Each structure stands twice: as C-alpha cells, then as structure tokens.
Short mmCIF file of C-alpha atoms in Angstrom, two decimals:
data_model
loop_
_atom_site.label_atom_id
_atom_site.label_comp_id
_atom_site.label_asym_id
_atom_site.label_seq_id
_atom_site.Cartn_x
_atom_site.Cartn_y
_atom_site.Cartn_z
CA MET A 510 39.81 -48.36 13.96
CA VAL A 511 40.11 -51.16 11.78
CA ILE A 512 36.66 -52.40 10.19
CA LYS A 513 35.74 -56.26 10.47
CA VAL A 514 33.46 -57.46 7.80
CA PHE A 515 32.76 -61.61 9.14
CA LEU A 516 32.29 -63.22 5.63
CA ALA A 517 31.06 -67.12 4.63
CA SER A 518 34.06 -67.69 1.60
CA SER A 519 31.87 -71.28 0.73
CA SER A 520 28.58 -70.65 1.84
CA GLY A 521 25.60 -72.72 -0.72
CA SER A 522 22.89 -69.51 0.22
CA THR A 523 22.79 -67.10 -3.03
CA ALA A 524 20.86 -64.37 -0.92
CA ILE A 525 23.95 -64.56 1.46
CA LYS A 526 26.79 -64.77 -1.43
CA LYS A 527 24.77 -61.00 -2.30
CA LYS A 528 24.29 -59.58 0.71
CA GLN A 529 27.96 -60.32 1.17
CA GLN A 530 29.00 -58.64 -1.83
CA ASP A 531 26.79 -55.96 -1.47
CA VAL A 532 28.52 -54.38 1.61
CA VAL A 533 32.38 -55.06 0.92
CA GLY A 534 31.51 -53.19 -2.36
CA PHE A 535 29.68 -50.49 -0.87
CA LEU A 536 32.93 -50.23 1.48
CA GLU A 537 35.60 -49.82 -1.52
CA ALA A 538 33.28 -47.64 -3.14
CA LEU A 539 33.48 -45.46 -0.33
CA LYS A 540 37.40 -46.74 0.27
CA VAL A 541 36.76 -47.73 3.87
CA ASP A 542 39.86 -49.60 5.43
CA TYR A 543 38.04 -53.36 6.35
CA THR A 544 39.17 -56.65 7.34
CA PRO A 545 37.53 -59.15 5.53
CA LEU A 546 37.28 -62.30 7.89
CA ASP A 547 36.19 -65.70 7.08
CA ILE A 548 34.02 -68.14 9.49
CA ALA A 549 34.10 -71.29 6.28
CA CYS A 550 37.77 -70.78 6.45
CA ASN A 551 38.33 -70.36 9.87
CA GLU A 552 37.00 -72.44 14.17
CA ASP A 553 38.15 -68.90 15.44
CA ASN A 554 36.35 -66.08 13.48
CA ARG A 555 33.25 -67.76 13.32
CA MET A 556 33.46 -68.33 18.10
CA TRP A 557 34.70 -64.39 18.31
CA MET A 558 31.82 -63.70 15.14
CA ARG A 559 29.12 -65.54 17.45
CA GLN A 560 30.32 -64.65 20.58
CA ASN A 561 30.23 -60.54 19.86
CA VAL A 562 26.82 -60.11 18.79
CA PRO A 563 24.82 -58.45 21.14
CA GLU A 564 22.22 -60.86 22.59
CA ASP A 565 19.01 -58.33 20.98
CA LYS A 566 20.55 -58.89 18.15
CA LYS A 567 20.76 -62.66 17.01
CA PRO A 568 17.65 -64.26 15.49
CA ALA A 569 15.87 -66.70 16.96
CA ASN A 570 17.97 -69.69 16.79
CA GLY A 571 20.61 -67.43 18.82
CA ILE A 572 22.68 -68.35 15.70
CA PRO A 573 24.28 -65.27 13.51
CA LEU A 574 24.92 -65.03 9.78
CA PRO A 575 26.98 -63.47 8.09
CA PRO A 576 27.29 -60.62 7.05
CA GLN A 577 28.41 -59.03 10.20
CA ILE A 578 30.25 -55.30 10.49
CA PHE A 579 32.58 -54.54 13.72
CA ASN A 580 34.69 -51.43 14.34
CA GLU A 581 37.32 -53.21 16.04
CA GLU A 582 35.59 -54.85 19.52
CA SER A 583 31.80 -52.75 18.97
CA TYR A 584 29.66 -54.47 17.33
CA CYS A 585 28.33 -52.04 14.66
CA GLY A 586 25.37 -54.26 12.63
CA ASP A 587 24.06 -57.17 10.52
CA TYR A 588 22.87 -56.81 6.90
CA ASP A 589 20.14 -55.16 7.61
CA THR A 590 21.25 -52.35 10.32
CA PHE A 591 24.02 -51.90 7.83
CA PHE A 592 21.06 -51.67 4.44
CA ASP A 593 19.15 -48.21 6.14
CA ALA A 594 22.73 -46.92 7.86
CA LYS A 595 23.09 -46.33 3.69
CA GLU A 596 19.60 -45.78 2.32
CA ASP A 597 19.93 -42.55 5.35
CA ASN A 598 23.55 -41.49 4.96
CA LEU A 599 24.36 -42.74 7.81
CA VAL A 600 27.38 -45.25 7.20
CA TYR A 601 29.94 -44.10 8.79
CA THR A 602 27.91 -42.93 11.77
CA PHE A 603 26.72 -46.63 11.12
CA LEU A 604 30.63 -47.76 11.64
CA GLY A 605 31.23 -45.38 14.11
CA LEU A 606 33.73 -43.42 12.12
CA PRO A 607 34.39 -38.97 10.70
CA PRO A 608 32.65 -38.42 7.58
CA PRO A 609 34.79 -37.27 5.10
CA PRO A 610 35.52 -33.61 4.08
CA GLY A 611 32.38 -33.12 1.95
CA SER A 612 30.38 -36.50 1.97
CA LYS A 613 26.98 -35.27 2.02
CA GLU A 614 27.03 -36.99 5.84
CA ALA A 615 29.04 -33.74 6.81
CA GLU A 616 27.38 -31.48 5.27
CA GLN A 617 24.20 -33.61 7.38
CA ALA A 618 26.76 -33.62 10.55
CA ASP A 619 27.21 -29.34 10.18
CA LYS A 620 23.70 -28.99 9.58
CA ASP A 621 22.78 -30.51 12.93
CA ASN A 622 26.14 -28.85 14.64
CA ILE A 623 24.67 -25.36 13.46
CA VAL A 624 20.80 -26.60 14.82
CA GLU A 625 21.99 -27.68 17.95
CA ASN A 626 24.11 -24.88 18.91
CA GLY A 627 21.73 -22.42 18.04
CA THR A 628 19.68 -23.29 19.75
CA HIS A 629 21.91 -22.93 22.40
CA ALA A 630 23.12 -19.28 21.18
CA GLU A 631 19.70 -18.06 22.01
CA GLU A 632 19.16 -19.77 25.64
CA ASN A 633 22.00 -18.73 26.17
CA LEU A 634 21.00 -14.97 24.28
CA ASP A 635 17.92 -14.89 26.27
CA ASP A 636 19.68 -14.93 29.35
CA THR A 637 22.21 -12.55 29.29
CA ILE A 638 19.27 -9.65 27.61
CA VAL A 639 19.53 -7.10 29.65
CA PRO A 640 16.97 -4.19 29.82
CA VAL A 641 17.55 -0.89 27.87
CA GLU A 642 16.32 1.49 30.79
CA ASP A 643 18.04 -1.26 33.00
CA ARG A 644 21.66 -0.68 30.51
CA ASN A 645 20.63 2.98 29.83
CA GLY A 646 19.40 3.96 33.96
CA ASP A 647 17.51 7.34 33.50
CA SER A 648 19.02 9.37 30.10
CA ASN A 649 16.65 6.40 28.49
CA LYS A 650 13.84 7.42 30.97
CA GLU A 651 14.88 11.31 29.08
CA VAL A 652 15.14 10.85 25.97
CA LYS A 653 11.83 8.40 26.50
CA GLN A 654 10.01 11.38 27.46
CA ALA A 655 11.46 14.00 25.38
CA THR A 656 9.95 11.92 22.14
CA ASP A 657 6.41 11.30 23.38
CA GLU A 658 7.00 15.41 23.93
CA ASN A 659 7.77 15.86 20.34
CA GLU A 660 5.36 13.31 19.15
CA GLU A 661 2.41 15.41 21.20
CA GLY A 662 3.82 18.24 19.63
CA GLU A 663 3.32 17.07 15.94
CA GLY A 664 0.10 15.93 16.78
CA ASP A 665 -1.00 19.72 18.60
CA GLU A 666 0.14 21.63 15.73
CA GLU A 667 -1.52 18.05 13.10
CA GLU A 668 -4.74 19.52 15.22
CA GLN A 669 -3.84 23.49 13.94
CA GLU A 670 -3.55 22.92 10.59
CA GLY A 671 -6.45 21.30 10.34
CA ALA A 672 -8.06 23.76 11.94
CA ALA A 673 -7.32 26.63 10.59
CA LYS A 674 -7.90 25.03 7.32
CA GLU A 675 -11.97 24.21 8.35
CA GLU A 676 -11.84 28.34 9.70
CA THR A 677 -10.84 28.94 6.01
CA ALA A 678 -13.36 26.80 3.97
CA GLU A 679 -15.87 28.93 6.94
CA THR A 680 -14.78 31.70 5.66
CA VAL A 681 -14.93 31.90 1.72
CA GLY A 682 -18.61 29.82 2.08
CA ASP A 683 -19.53 33.22 3.92
CA GLU A 684 -18.20 35.27 1.82
CA ALA A 685 -19.51 33.78 -1.66
CA PRO A 686 -23.05 34.88 -0.65
CA THR A 687 -21.97 38.61 -0.36
CA GLU A 688 -20.48 39.22 -3.12
CA LYS A 689 -23.77 37.44 -4.29
CA GLU A 690 -25.93 39.78 -2.84
CA GLU A 691 -23.42 43.15 -3.95
CA GLU A 692 -23.90 41.64 -7.73
CA GLU A 693 -27.85 41.85 -7.25
CA ALA A 694 -27.63 44.97 -5.86
CA ALA A 695 -25.80 46.25 -8.38
CA VAL A 696 -29.11 44.71 -11.07
CA GLU A 697 -31.64 46.02 -9.02
CA GLU A 698 -29.75 50.12 -8.76
CA THR A 699 -29.34 49.54 -12.41
CA ASP A 700 -33.02 48.90 -13.23
CA GLU A 701 -33.84 51.74 -10.57
CA VAL A 702 -32.14 54.31 -13.04
CA THR A 703 -32.93 52.64 -15.98
CA GLU A 704 -36.53 53.67 -14.95
CA ASP A 705 -36.53 56.84 -13.14
CA THR A 706 -34.12 58.28 -16.67
CA GLU A 707 -37.65 56.57 -18.26
CA GLY A 708 -39.77 57.79 -15.83
CA GLN A 709 -38.18 61.44 -16.99
CA ALA A 710 -38.52 61.10 -20.19
CA GLU A 711 -42.45 60.68 -19.95
CA GLU A 712 -42.65 63.84 -18.64
CA GLU A 713 -40.68 66.14 -20.70
CA GLU A 714 -42.80 64.21 -23.59
CA GLU A 715 -46.39 65.45 -21.64
CA GLN A 716 -44.71 68.71 -20.70
CA GLU A 717 -43.48 69.05 -24.84
CA GLU A 718 -47.27 68.22 -25.76
CA GLU A 719 -49.10 70.61 -22.99
CA ASP A 720 -46.88 73.61 -24.14
CA LEU A 721 -48.15 73.06 -27.63
CA GLN A 722 -51.73 73.12 -26.17
CA SER A 723 -51.05 75.66 -24.95
CA GLU A 724 -50.18 78.01 -27.53
CA GLU A 725 -52.99 76.29 -29.84
CA GLU A 726 -55.73 77.36 -27.35
CA GLU A 727 -53.42 81.27 -27.38
CA GLU A 728 -53.51 81.48 -30.93
CA LEU A 729 -57.58 80.65 -30.80
CA ARG A 730 -57.97 83.17 -28.34
CA GLN A 731 -56.51 85.83 -30.16
CA LEU A 732 -58.09 85.04 -33.31
CA GLU A 733 -61.76 85.09 -31.79
CA SER A 734 -60.86 88.79 -29.90
CA ALA A 735 -59.57 89.90 -33.10
CA PRO A 736 -62.29 93.09 -35.38
CA CYS A 737 -64.17 92.34 -37.48
CA GLY A 738 -63.17 91.78 -41.24
CA GLN A 739 -59.65 92.15 -40.36
CA GLY A 740 -57.21 89.20 -40.87
CA PHE A 741 -54.16 88.65 -39.54
CA GLU A 742 -50.89 86.52 -39.96
CA VAL A 743 -50.82 84.55 -37.22
CA TRP A 744 -47.87 82.95 -36.72
CA ARG A 745 -48.49 79.18 -35.77
CA VAL A 746 -45.33 76.42 -33.28
CA SER A 747 -45.07 73.35 -35.18
CA PRO A 748 -42.94 70.60 -34.41
CA ALA A 749 -41.56 71.28 -37.71
CA GLY A 750 -41.04 74.52 -36.56
CA PHE A 751 -42.96 78.31 -36.90
CA SER A 752 -44.92 78.86 -40.65
CA PRO A 753 -47.45 81.85 -41.31
CA SER A 754 -50.91 81.03 -42.02
CA VAL A 755 -53.97 84.14 -42.06
CA ALA A 756 -56.21 83.66 -39.56
CA HIS A 757 -60.16 84.75 -41.29
CA LEU A 758 -62.14 86.88 -39.32
CA LYS A 759 -65.90 86.75 -38.81
CA GLY A 760 -68.42 88.72 -41.11
CA SER A 761 -65.91 88.55 -43.40
CA SER A 762 -66.36 87.98 -47.67
CA SER A 763 -64.68 86.02 -49.62
CA LYS A 764 -62.65 88.35 -51.03
CA ASP A 765 -61.16 89.40 -48.74
CA SER A 766 -60.30 85.53 -47.70
CA THR A 767 -56.91 86.12 -49.26
CA LEU A 768 -54.21 88.03 -47.55
#
C-alpha cells in the first residue's frame, strides 16, 4: 500500500502551504511511507487528483485544493478530515493502515475488540446456559430436598432452645418468691419463740412473788397464834436469804422486847 499526498510546491497561498507542511510533517513523525505528488509542475497529477476525489467531497466550485490524500486508488480525505483523525488518534484508520503495536490507536483497537468479543461471548454464554436441574436431574432435586429438611430441623431446634430458656426464666421467677416466703416464715417463728420465752420469764417472776407473799402471810398467822408474853425467833425469807428476827407478842413488856 502506497500513501499518495498531492501537493502544490509553488502555491502562493500561505494557508495551503501550512496545511501541506502539517500533513507531511505528521506522516514523517509517524514514519509512514508516502509519495508526494506535485500538481503544480505535473498536469497529469493534477488531473488524476481532480478526477478521483469523490463529488460529495469537492468544494462548491468543483475544484479540490491540496493537500489531498489517497491510499493507492482509494480516497482518504483532505486536510480537514486528516486533522480530525489526528485529534481522535485514528490516523492509521484514516489512512487505511494497521496501527503499529504499542501505539495509542492499537491499544484502542484492542479495547474495542475485547468489548465486541466480550459482548458476543456473553450472548453465546446466555444461549448455551443449561438449568442446573436439567443437568443434574433427580439427584439435584434430592440434594435440594435434603437441604430444606436440614434447615427445617435447625429451625425446630432453635424454637426448642427458646422455649427451654423461657421455662427456665419462669421457674426462677417462681422459686424466688418461695425462698422469700420461707425467710419470712422463719422470722415469724423466731418472733413467736422470743415472745414465748419472755412470757415464761414473766410467769416465773410472778410465781416467785406469789410464793414470797404466801410465806409472809404464813409468818403473820404464826405470830398471831403464839401465846402472850412469849417471843420466838422467826426466820424470814427474803430475796437475800434467811435472816432471824424476834417477834413481839401482844401484852409483852418492854423489858422482854429483846430475846
């Protein structure tokens, strides 16, 4: 493939000269082999260029201006289309050449191929997917059924554990008041025993007082019944012990007051 660039070496237009220099300089920078064809000094080149530029690409006056670019006999474009391809990193595509490995255009082409091939691969994959049940048949259904049964069993075990925890909590709640009641009953029994002990002590004290009173009354009766003029020694019982005392009878003299 030969790239042909039609130029005008003796053009008086500064704009045309600048455009020609841009195209040639960029092709040389890319190390693209091309053949410059001068239309100013060669009438055949000018006529061939004018005849092979498509009608829809010609300007309104019908005379295309250089630079015009061809790949062999195929028309590539003029300066404006070349500039757009350069901005889009598509110069090799514009020229109809394969991009060299490692170039930006080659990397972009690889990405486009991956996306395109990946899309086709996904479409083919969707078409060839076979349902799991169809591939495994009844064996897969049995495995699924066993899995469902295991899940149900685990659910029942969790429910049983929850019910056991609730029963335990209720049992603890019931036992707590019972222990409290037992403590209250023990306190009441202790109070009753204390009251009984105090009652017994009071009864014993009352009994002792009654015994003392009875003894004193007995002594008085003995004194009253004794013969006149006689005195006798009476042992009085007091809380401190027995102590002797002399009883004075009625009618006795003062001389005999002491025995």
